[in-house]
Amino acid sequence: MTQPLLDVDGLKVDALFGRYAHPIIRDVSFRIMPGEAYGLVGESGSGKSVTSLGVMGLLKKPLRAAGGEIRFKGRNLLTLPKREMRRLRGNRIAMIFQEPMTALNPLSTVGRQIAEMFVLHQDKSWAEARELAVKALESVRVPNPDRRARNYPHQMSGGMRQRVMIAMALACNPDLLIADEPTTALDVTVQAEVLRLIKDLCAERGTAVLFISHDLGVIASICQRVGVMYAGCLVEENETRALFSNPRHEYTRGLLGALPRLGSRSLHGRQRLVDIDSIIADRSALTETRFIAPRDGQEERP
Amino acid sequence: MTISTATPADGPLLQVDDLHVRFPISGGGLLGAGRRMLHAVNGVSFALAKGECLSIVGESGCGKSTTALAILGLQEPTDGTIRYRGRMLSGPGAPGRMQRAKAVQMVFQDPYASLNPRQSVRASLAAPLRLHGITAASEISDRIEAMLADVGLTPEQAVRYPHEFSGGQRQRIGIARALILEPEIVVLDEPVSALDVSIRAQIINLLLDLQEKRGLSYVMISHDLSVVEHMSDRVCVMFFGQIVEEGGWRQIFETPAHPYTRRLIAAIPDPEVAMGRRAGAERFAGVPSPRGRDFVSDGRVAPDVFVPPAPSELVEIAPEHRVRLALSARSADVP
C-alpha cells in the first residue's frame, strides 16, 4: 500500500488568550496521497486556512498546535526543528495565496524573486537561476517570459501575478502544493485559466495539491477528494463525485443547497436557496457527527 | 412623489439611451500633449420595466459600475440620456439629489465600508427620513421599526453600531438604508460577492422577497453568473463599454449567441460539468454567427480603451434577444 504523502492525524490548534485556550481546530484528520488533489471546503472561520498554516509550519501567536501530528513523508512536521522546516518549506511544500500582491516583494523584479528559489534551495548561481526563472515563467504560459522576468509585480495584471506565484511555488518541483483560495480575487475567465494551469502543471509533475476554497464549483473542477470543514471540524470527507451526488452530512447538504447552481433555474424553476442557519438548530451537535468515507480499495487500518 | 409625472403605465421605468462616459487621462507629455480620452462606456442603451430585475454582467473594467454610477447621478454622462418615468435624470433640468434619492438608491458590495461607523443603525436610517421632511419622532421610529422587520432585524438592534453586526446583518442594514425612502429602483452593486456562502443565500432570498413584496425594480451589477441566472429577468452582457448581448435570462444562459457570453458562462466552475454529468462549453459550439455576419470582437483580446470602438450594431436575433455584430456595410468599403 502506498504511504500517504501528507497525513494529518488528530490535529488540534488552539488560540491562546492569556490562560484561556480557545479551540480553533478540533481533531482534524485527513490524508493526501502522492499526486492527489485534495480539497478543503468551508466558510470563513471554519479553520481551513489555519489547517494549511499548520502544515506549512507557519502557526504564529496566539495560535499553537495543541495536539495531533502532521506527518509529511513519515516525518512529524510539528516537532521538526525550525531549520529543517525552513529547508522543506518552499522546496518540498510550497504555497500560493489568495492575493499575490501581498505575497510578492514589490521592490524586486519577478524574475529575481523566482530565481531566488533556485539559489536558496538548489545551490544554483544567480546567472543559472535567472535562466531557470525565465523557463519557469514560460512553463506557466506567461507570454514573452524574457521581458516579463524584468517586470515588477505592479506592472502585471492580477492573473499574471498569480501565474508568477505558481511559477515560484512549482520552481523546485515540490511534492505538495498548498493553494489557499488562489483564484478568489480574479475575474471568472482569468480564474478558469489559472485553475486549468494549476491542474495541468500538477498532473504533469505529479505534485499533490491541498486546495482550499469556499467555492464548491472550483473544488469540484480540480480535486479528486473533498473534505468539508465546519467550526474547526472535518464533518464529511468523500470522493468529489460521491460528495456532490450523495452528501450525507446536514451541513454539506445545506452548503450545496445554498448556492444558486447554473442551469438549475431552467430545469426546476427558481427555487428558494437553503438557509443553513435555519436548518441547523444545534451547532454543537453538528460537529460531533462525521461522515468520512474510506478510500477505494483501502480499508481503514488501526 | 415629486418626480413622477403622467407617463403611460406601460412605459419603461428607467430608460437609458446611448450612454457614453469618457474620462480625460493626462499623458506624460508637456503642454497637455498626450492628453487622451478613456472610453469607459460606449453607447449603452437599455430599458428597465417596473418590477423587473435587470443584470449587467461583465469583467472588471467593462464599464458596468460606471453605468451604475451614471444611473445614480454620481457620474455625469458625457453623452446620452437617462430617463426616469419619461423625465430626464441627467443634463440640464435634471432633478436634484434630494428628488433623485427618492427614485433610485444603491446597495453596495461592502456594507461595512458604506455605513458610518460612528452612527447607530437608528441614526443612519433616520437621517434620510429627516432630510426628506419627515420630522415626527413617532413616524420616524415606526418606519424604522417596519423597515428593520422587513430586512429581518429586530427593533432592539437599532441602537447598535455597525461593528456590532456580522457581515450578513450589515448587508441587511445596507439594504434597509437603501429602501427607507421607498425608491422604485435599487441598484445592486455586487450585493453578495463579499459574503460567505450561507449568508449569500439569505441575502439573495431577502432581495427576492423584498422585490416581490414592494414591487421593486433592480439593476444588478455582477460578475457572478450563477447568482445572475438565479435572480434576473433580463441580462445585459458588457464588454469594454458596450453591450455585446442582451436578452431574457433563459436566452442568455441557454442559447448565448456572442462568443464572449459563451466564454463567460463556460468559465464558471460548474460541479455538474466537472463530474461529467452535463456537457461543458462544448454545448454551445457549432452555433453559427447569426445572419452570417462577424462579431466585432470575441472578447479574447482586450481592445484599446483610448480608441472609440469600431462601428457595430445590436441586431435582434430572436424576440427581445439582441447581439452585437459588425456593420455589414464595412466589408463593402474595402475594395
PDB file of N, CA and C in Angstrom, chain A residues 43-44 187-193 195 214 217-218 220-221 240-241 244-245 255 258-266 270-277, chain B residues 59-60 196-198 200-202 204-205 208-209 223 225-227 229-232 249-250 253-254 263-265 267-272 274-275 277-278:
ATOM      1  N   GLU A  43     -16.676  27.643   5.179  1.00  0.00           N
ATOM      2  CA  GLU A  43     -16.879  29.088   5.200  1.00  0.00           C
ATOM      3  C   GLU A  43     -15.783  29.770   6.001  1.00  0.00           C
ATOM      4  N   SER A  44     -15.787  31.101   6.026  1.00  0.00           N
ATOM      5  CA  SER A  44     -14.771  31.790   6.807  1.00  0.00           C
ATOM      6  C   SER A  44     -14.894  31.366   8.256  1.00  0.00           C
ATOM      7  N   ASP A 187     -11.005  37.619 -11.978  1.00  0.00           N
ATOM      8  CA  ASP A 187     -12.186  37.599 -12.839  1.00  0.00           C
ATOM      9  C   ASP A 187     -12.482  36.165 -13.296  1.00  0.00           C
ATOM     10  N   VAL A 188     -13.746  35.884 -13.635  1.00  0.00           N
ATOM     11  CA  VAL A 188     -14.115  34.499 -13.954  1.00  0.00           C
ATOM     12  C   VAL A 188     -13.293  33.867 -15.068  1.00  0.00           C
ATOM     13  N   THR A 189     -13.070  34.600 -16.155  1.00  0.00           N
ATOM     14  CA  THR A 189     -12.354  33.957 -17.268  1.00  0.00           C
ATOM     15  C   THR A 189     -10.886  33.724 -16.899  1.00  0.00           C
ATOM     16  N   VAL A 190     -10.309  34.671 -16.119  1.00  0.00           N
ATOM     17  CA  VAL A 190      -8.929  34.503 -15.667  1.00  0.00           C
ATOM     18  C   VAL A 190      -8.859  33.347 -14.675  1.00  0.00           C
ATOM     19  N   GLN A 191      -9.851  33.262 -13.813  1.00  0.00           N
ATOM     20  CA  GLN A 191      -9.923  32.166 -12.848  1.00  0.00           C
ATOM     21  C   GLN A 191      -9.905  30.824 -13.559  1.00  0.00           C
ATOM     22  N   ALA A 192     -10.685  30.720 -14.635  1.00  0.00           N
ATOM     23  CA  ALA A 192     -10.741  29.459 -15.369  1.00  0.00           C
ATOM     24  C   ALA A 192      -9.358  29.105 -15.915  1.00  0.00           C
ATOM     25  N   GLU A 193      -8.626  30.118 -16.429  1.00  0.00           N
ATOM     26  CA  GLU A 193      -7.294  29.854 -16.980  1.00  0.00           C
ATOM     27  C   GLU A 193      -6.319  29.415 -15.890  1.00  0.00           C
ATOM     28  N   LEU A 195      -6.976  28.043 -12.963  1.00  0.00           N
ATOM     29  CA  LEU A 195      -7.327  26.706 -12.472  1.00  0.00           C
ATOM     30  C   LEU A 195      -6.821  25.618 -13.412  1.00  0.00           C
ATOM     31  N   HIS A 214     -13.804  28.301  -0.659  1.00  0.00           N
ATOM     32  CA  HIS A 214     -15.176  28.299  -0.175  1.00  0.00           C
ATOM     33  C   HIS A 214     -16.114  27.962  -1.333  1.00  0.00           C
ATOM     34  N   GLY A 217     -17.771  24.786  -6.573  1.00  0.00           N
ATOM     35  CA  GLY A 217     -17.588  24.584  -8.011  1.00  0.00           C
ATOM     36  C   GLY A 217     -16.111  24.483  -8.362  1.00  0.00           C
ATOM     37  N   VAL A 218     -15.310  25.385  -7.772  1.00  0.00           N
ATOM     38  CA  VAL A 218     -13.871  25.391  -8.015  1.00  0.00           C
ATOM     39  C   VAL A 218     -13.253  24.086  -7.521  1.00  0.00           C
ATOM     40  N   ALA A 220     -14.720  21.217  -7.119  1.00  0.00           N
ATOM     41  CA  ALA A 220     -15.145  20.078  -7.929  1.00  0.00           C
ATOM     42  C   ALA A 220     -14.350  19.982  -9.217  1.00  0.00           C
ATOM     43  N   SER A 221     -13.943  21.154  -9.762  1.00  0.00           N
ATOM     44  CA  SER A 221     -13.265  21.108 -11.051  1.00  0.00           C
ATOM     45  C   SER A 221     -11.798  20.718 -10.904  1.00  0.00           C
ATOM     46  N   THR A 240     -14.981  13.368  -4.663  1.00  0.00           N
ATOM     47  CA  THR A 240     -15.737  14.546  -5.098  1.00  0.00           C
ATOM     48  C   THR A 240     -17.107  14.174  -5.656  1.00  0.00           C
ATOM     49  N   ARG A 241     -17.086  13.194  -6.557  1.00  0.00           N
ATOM     50  CA  ARG A 241     -18.321  12.807  -7.228  1.00  0.00           C
ATOM     51  C   ARG A 241     -19.368  12.314  -6.223  1.00  0.00           C
ATOM     52  N   PHE A 244     -20.859  15.159  -4.019  1.00  0.00           N
ATOM     53  CA  PHE A 244     -21.854  16.012  -4.671  1.00  0.00           C
ATOM     54  C   PHE A 244     -23.154  15.259  -4.933  1.00  0.00           C
ATOM     55  N   SER A 245     -23.039  13.966  -5.288  1.00  0.00           N
ATOM     56  CA  SER A 245     -24.280  13.265  -5.618  1.00  0.00           C
ATOM     57  C   SER A 245     -24.961  12.746  -4.368  1.00  0.00           C
ATOM     58  N   LEU A 255     -24.846  23.427   2.496  1.00  0.00           N
ATOM     59  CA  LEU A 255     -23.875  24.176   1.692  1.00  0.00           C
ATOM     60  C   LEU A 255     -24.180  24.022   0.204  1.00  0.00           C
ATOM     61  N   ALA A 258     -27.297  26.007  -0.707  1.00  0.00           N
ATOM     62  CA  ALA A 258     -27.229  27.450  -0.502  1.00  0.00           C
ATOM     63  C   ALA A 258     -26.718  28.175  -1.732  1.00  0.00           C
ATOM     64  N   LEU A 259     -26.134  27.410  -2.655  1.00  0.00           N
ATOM     65  CA  LEU A 259     -25.555  28.047  -3.834  1.00  0.00           C
ATOM     66  C   LEU A 259     -26.529  28.011  -4.987  1.00  0.00           C
ATOM     67  N   PRO A 260     -26.752  29.136  -5.657  1.00  0.00           N
ATOM     68  CA  PRO A 260     -27.511  29.016  -6.896  1.00  0.00           C
ATOM     69  C   PRO A 260     -26.647  28.270  -7.903  1.00  0.00           C
ATOM     70  N   ARG A 261     -27.179  27.236  -8.532  1.00  0.00           N
ATOM     71  CA  ARG A 261     -26.371  26.475  -9.485  1.00  0.00           C
ATOM     72  C   ARG A 261     -26.789  26.772 -10.897  1.00  0.00           C
ATOM     73  N   LEU A 262     -25.788  26.920 -11.718  1.00  0.00           N
ATOM     74  CA  LEU A 262     -26.028  27.238 -13.116  1.00  0.00           C
ATOM     75  C   LEU A 262     -26.917  26.163 -13.748  1.00  0.00           C
ATOM     76  N   GLY A 263     -27.962  26.629 -14.424  1.00  0.00           N
ATOM     77  CA  GLY A 263     -28.808  25.664 -15.131  1.00  0.00           C
ATOM     78  C   GLY A 263     -29.953  25.108 -14.305  1.00  0.00           C
ATOM     79  N   SER A 264     -29.903  25.309 -12.961  1.00  0.00           N
ATOM     80  CA  SER A 264     -30.960  24.686 -12.168  1.00  0.00           C
ATOM     81  C   SER A 264     -32.275  25.439 -12.323  1.00  0.00           C
ATOM     82  N   ARG A 265     -32.184  26.757 -12.626  1.00  0.00           N
ATOM     83  CA  ARG A 265     -33.422  27.522 -12.766  1.00  0.00           C
ATOM     84  C   ARG A 265     -34.195  27.085 -13.996  1.00  0.00           C
ATOM     85  N   SER A 266     -33.493  26.774 -15.074  1.00  0.00           N
ATOM     86  CA  SER A 266     -34.237  26.381 -16.272  1.00  0.00           C
ATOM     87  C   SER A 266     -34.775  24.965 -16.137  1.00  0.00           C
ATOM     88  N   ARG A 270     -37.231  28.752 -10.376  1.00  0.00           N
ATOM     89  CA  ARG A 270     -36.474  29.409  -9.319  1.00  0.00           C
ATOM     90  C   ARG A 270     -36.837  28.809  -7.975  1.00  0.00           C
ATOM     91  N   GLN A 271     -35.864  28.152  -7.349  1.00  0.00           N
ATOM     92  CA  GLN A 271     -36.133  27.563  -6.043  1.00  0.00           C
ATOM     93  C   GLN A 271     -35.481  28.403  -4.976  1.00  0.00           C
ATOM     94  N   ARG A 272     -36.135  28.432  -3.838  1.00  0.00           N
ATOM     95  CA  ARG A 272     -35.592  29.189  -2.731  1.00  0.00           C
ATOM     96  C   ARG A 272     -34.289  28.556  -2.270  1.00  0.00           C
ATOM     97  N   LEU A 273     -33.263  29.393  -2.045  1.00  0.00           N
ATOM     98  CA  LEU A 273     -31.981  28.860  -1.608  1.00  0.00           C
ATOM     99  C   LEU A 273     -32.084  28.417  -0.162  1.00  0.00           C
ATOM    100  N   VAL A 274     -31.298  27.399   0.174  1.00  0.00           N
ATOM    101  CA  VAL A 274     -31.341  26.858   1.528  1.00  0.00           C
ATOM    102  C   VAL A 274     -30.626  27.805   2.488  1.00  0.00           C
ATOM    103  N   ASP A 275     -31.300  28.123   3.561  1.00  0.00           N
ATOM    104  CA  ASP A 275     -30.693  28.945   4.592  1.00  0.00           C
ATOM    105  C   ASP A 275     -30.107  28.003   5.649  1.00  0.00           C
ATOM    106  N   ILE A 276     -28.780  27.887   5.638  1.00  0.00           N
ATOM    107  CA  ILE A 276     -28.141  26.898   6.515  1.00  0.00           C
ATOM    108  C   ILE A 276     -28.507  27.145   7.982  1.00  0.00           C
ATOM    109  N   ASP A 277     -28.540  28.417   8.367  1.00  0.00           N
ATOM    110  CA  ASP A 277     -28.820  28.734   9.767  1.00  0.00           C
ATOM    111  C   ASP A 277     -30.192  28.231  10.218  1.00  0.00           C
TER     112      ASP A 277
ATOM    113  N   GLU B  59     -16.659  41.622 -16.905  1.00  0.00           N
ATOM    114  CA  GLU B  59     -15.492  41.520 -16.031  1.00  0.00           C
ATOM    115  C   GLU B  59     -15.030  42.894 -15.580  1.00  0.00           C
ATOM    116  N   SER B  60     -14.042  42.929 -14.708  1.00  0.00           N
ATOM    117  CA  SER B  60     -13.537  44.212 -14.218  1.00  0.00           C
ATOM    118  C   SER B  60     -13.134  45.090 -15.394  1.00  0.00           C
ATOM    119  N   ASP B 196     -20.157  35.273   2.779  1.00  0.00           N
ATOM    120  CA  ASP B 196     -19.949  33.836   2.837  1.00  0.00           C
ATOM    121  C   ASP B 196     -21.123  33.083   2.224  1.00  0.00           C
ATOM    122  N   VAL B 197     -20.883  31.837   1.824  1.00  0.00           N
ATOM    123  CA  VAL B 197     -21.888  31.073   1.078  1.00  0.00           C
ATOM    124  C   VAL B 197     -23.261  31.033   1.768  1.00  0.00           C
ATOM    125  N   SER B 198     -23.274  30.703   3.071  1.00  0.00           N
ATOM    126  CA  SER B 198     -24.571  30.536   3.723  1.00  0.00           C
ATOM    127  C   SER B 198     -25.296  31.878   3.848  1.00  0.00           C
ATOM    128  N   ARG B 200     -24.817  34.421   1.837  1.00  0.00           N
ATOM    129  CA  ARG B 200     -25.173  34.799   0.476  1.00  0.00           C
ATOM    130  C   ARG B 200     -26.592  34.327   0.163  1.00  0.00           C
ATOM    131  N   ALA B 201     -26.895  33.077   0.538  1.00  0.00           N
ATOM    132  CA  ALA B 201     -28.221  32.527   0.274  1.00  0.00           C
ATOM    133  C   ALA B 201     -29.292  33.358   0.978  1.00  0.00           C
ATOM    134  N   GLN B 202     -29.020  33.733   2.237  1.00  0.00           N
ATOM    135  CA  GLN B 202     -30.012  34.517   2.980  1.00  0.00           C
ATOM    136  C   GLN B 202     -30.277  35.866   2.313  1.00  0.00           C
ATOM    137  N   ILE B 204     -29.730  36.754  -0.855  1.00  0.00           N
ATOM    138  CA  ILE B 204     -30.405  36.592  -2.152  1.00  0.00           C
ATOM    139  C   ILE B 204     -31.898  36.357  -1.921  1.00  0.00           C
ATOM    140  N   ASN B 205     -32.223  35.477  -0.968  1.00  0.00           N
ATOM    141  CA  ASN B 205     -33.643  35.230  -0.665  1.00  0.00           C
ATOM    142  C   ASN B 205     -34.336  36.511  -0.220  1.00  0.00           C
ATOM    143  N   LEU B 208     -34.990  38.904  -3.135  1.00  0.00           N
ATOM    144  CA  LEU B 208     -36.101  38.452  -3.978  1.00  0.00           C
ATOM    145  C   LEU B 208     -37.446  38.656  -3.274  1.00  0.00           C
ATOM    146  N   ASP B 209     -37.471  38.419  -1.948  1.00  0.00           N
ATOM    147  CA  ASP B 209     -38.706  38.639  -1.189  1.00  0.00           C
ATOM    148  C   ASP B 209     -39.113  40.106  -1.225  1.00  0.00           C
ATOM    149  N   HIS B 223     -20.517  39.973 -11.434  1.00  0.00           N
ATOM    150  CA  HIS B 223     -19.735  39.107 -12.313  1.00  0.00           C
ATOM    151  C   HIS B 223     -20.024  37.649 -11.988  1.00  0.00           C
ATOM    152  N   LEU B 225     -22.131  34.784 -12.406  1.00  0.00           N
ATOM    153  CA  LEU B 225     -23.212  34.431 -13.314  1.00  0.00           C
ATOM    154  C   LEU B 225     -24.229  33.470 -12.713  1.00  0.00           C
ATOM    155  N   SER B 226     -23.827  32.678 -11.730  1.00  0.00           N
ATOM    156  CA  SER B 226     -24.847  31.781 -11.166  1.00  0.00           C
ATOM    157  C   SER B 226     -25.860  32.579 -10.348  1.00  0.00           C
ATOM    158  N   VAL B 227     -25.400  33.628  -9.663  1.00  0.00           N
ATOM    159  CA  VAL B 227     -26.333  34.498  -8.945  1.00  0.00           C
ATOM    160  C   VAL B 227     -27.204  35.257  -9.945  1.00  0.00           C
ATOM    161  N   GLU B 229     -28.105  34.319 -12.949  1.00  0.00           N
ATOM    162  CA  GLU B 229     -29.126  33.439 -13.524  1.00  0.00           C
ATOM    163  C   GLU B 229     -30.277  33.246 -12.542  1.00  0.00           C
ATOM    164  N   HIS B 230     -29.933  33.131 -11.275  1.00  0.00           N
ATOM    165  CA  HIS B 230     -30.949  32.883 -10.264  1.00  0.00           C
ATOM    166  C   HIS B 230     -31.906  34.070 -10.098  1.00  0.00           C
ATOM    167  N   MET B 231     -31.360  35.287 -10.168  1.00  0.00           N
ATOM    168  CA  MET B 231     -32.151  36.461  -9.793  1.00  0.00           C
ATOM    169  C   MET B 231     -32.774  37.245 -10.944  1.00  0.00           C
ATOM    170  N   SER B 232     -32.177  37.195 -12.123  1.00  0.00           N
ATOM    171  CA  SER B 232     -32.553  38.172 -13.151  1.00  0.00           C
ATOM    172  C   SER B 232     -33.765  37.787 -13.974  1.00  0.00           C
ATOM    173  N   TRP B 249     -33.201  35.991 -19.323  1.00  0.00           N
ATOM    174  CA  TRP B 249     -32.202  35.132 -18.682  1.00  0.00           C
ATOM    175  C   TRP B 249     -32.092  33.779 -19.344  1.00  0.00           C
ATOM    176  N   ARG B 250     -33.236  33.251 -19.815  1.00  0.00           N
ATOM    177  CA  ARG B 250     -33.234  31.946 -20.457  1.00  0.00           C
ATOM    178  C   ARG B 250     -32.453  31.977 -21.771  1.00  0.00           C
ATOM    179  N   PHE B 253     -28.647  32.303 -20.961  1.00  0.00           N
ATOM    180  CA  PHE B 253     -27.987  31.144 -20.373  1.00  0.00           C
ATOM    181  C   PHE B 253     -28.190  29.849 -21.156  1.00  0.00           C
ATOM    182  N   GLU B 254     -29.219  29.801 -22.004  1.00  0.00           N
ATOM    183  CA  GLU B 254     -29.427  28.566 -22.747  1.00  0.00           C
ATOM    184  C   GLU B 254     -28.990  28.656 -24.194  1.00  0.00           C
ATOM    185  N   ARG B 263     -18.089  32.360 -23.496  1.00  0.00           N
ATOM    186  CA  ARG B 263     -16.849  32.182 -22.743  1.00  0.00           C
ATOM    187  C   ARG B 263     -17.073  32.454 -21.249  1.00  0.00           C
ATOM    188  N   LEU B 264     -17.853  33.499 -20.961  1.00  0.00           N
ATOM    189  CA  LEU B 264     -18.150  33.823 -19.564  1.00  0.00           C
ATOM    190  C   LEU B 264     -18.874  32.675 -18.877  1.00  0.00           C
ATOM    191  N   ILE B 265     -19.868  32.125 -19.571  1.00  0.00           N
ATOM    192  CA  ILE B 265     -20.647  31.040 -18.971  1.00  0.00           C
ATOM    193  C   ILE B 265     -19.781  29.804 -18.803  1.00  0.00           C
ATOM    194  N   ALA B 267     -16.712  29.697 -18.280  1.00  0.00           N
ATOM    195  CA  ALA B 267     -15.631  29.901 -17.305  1.00  0.00           C
ATOM    196  C   ALA B 267     -16.067  29.625 -15.874  1.00  0.00           C
ATOM    197  N   ILE B 268     -17.384  29.539 -15.635  1.00  0.00           N
ATOM    198  CA  ILE B 268     -17.818  29.310 -14.263  1.00  0.00           C
ATOM    199  C   ILE B 268     -17.538  27.865 -13.891  1.00  0.00           C
ATOM    200  N   PRO B 269     -16.818  27.662 -12.790  1.00  0.00           N
ATOM    201  CA  PRO B 269     -16.579  26.278 -12.383  1.00  0.00           C
ATOM    202  C   PRO B 269     -17.907  25.642 -12.010  1.00  0.00           C
ATOM    203  N   ASP B 270     -18.300  24.645 -12.754  1.00  0.00           N
ATOM    204  CA  ASP B 270     -19.616  24.040 -12.592  1.00  0.00           C
ATOM    205  C   ASP B 270     -19.441  22.586 -12.148  1.00  0.00           C
ATOM    206  N   PRO B 271     -19.886  22.250 -10.937  1.00  0.00           N
ATOM    207  CA  PRO B 271     -19.694  20.882 -10.461  1.00  0.00           C
ATOM    208  C   PRO B 271     -20.290  19.834 -11.401  1.00  0.00           C
ATOM    209  N   GLU B 272     -21.420  20.171 -11.983  1.00  0.00           N
ATOM    210  CA  GLU B 272     -22.081  19.213 -12.874  1.00  0.00           C
ATOM    211  C   GLU B 272     -21.195  18.894 -14.079  1.00  0.00           C
ATOM    212  N   ALA B 274     -17.863  19.443 -14.185  1.00  0.00           N
ATOM    213  CA  ALA B 274     -16.612  18.846 -13.721  1.00  0.00           C
ATOM    214  C   ALA B 274     -16.759  17.343 -13.529  1.00  0.00           C
ATOM    215  N   MET B 275     -17.950  16.902 -13.155  1.00  0.00           N
ATOM    216  CA  MET B 275     -18.136  15.482 -12.912  1.00  0.00           C
ATOM    217  C   MET B 275     -18.705  14.761 -14.113  1.00  0.00           C
ATOM    218  N   ARG B 277     -21.450  15.214 -15.674  1.00  0.00           N
ATOM    219  CA  ARG B 277     -22.882  14.923 -15.719  1.00  0.00           C
ATOM    220  C   ARG B 277     -23.603  15.786 -16.744  1.00  0.00           C
ATOM    221  N   ARG B 278     -22.876  16.836 -17.192  1.00  0.00           N
ATOM    222  CA  ARG B 278     -23.507  17.717 -18.168  1.00  0.00           C
ATOM    223  C   ARG B 278     -22.413  18.182 -19.111  1.00  0.00           C
TER     224      ARG B 278
END
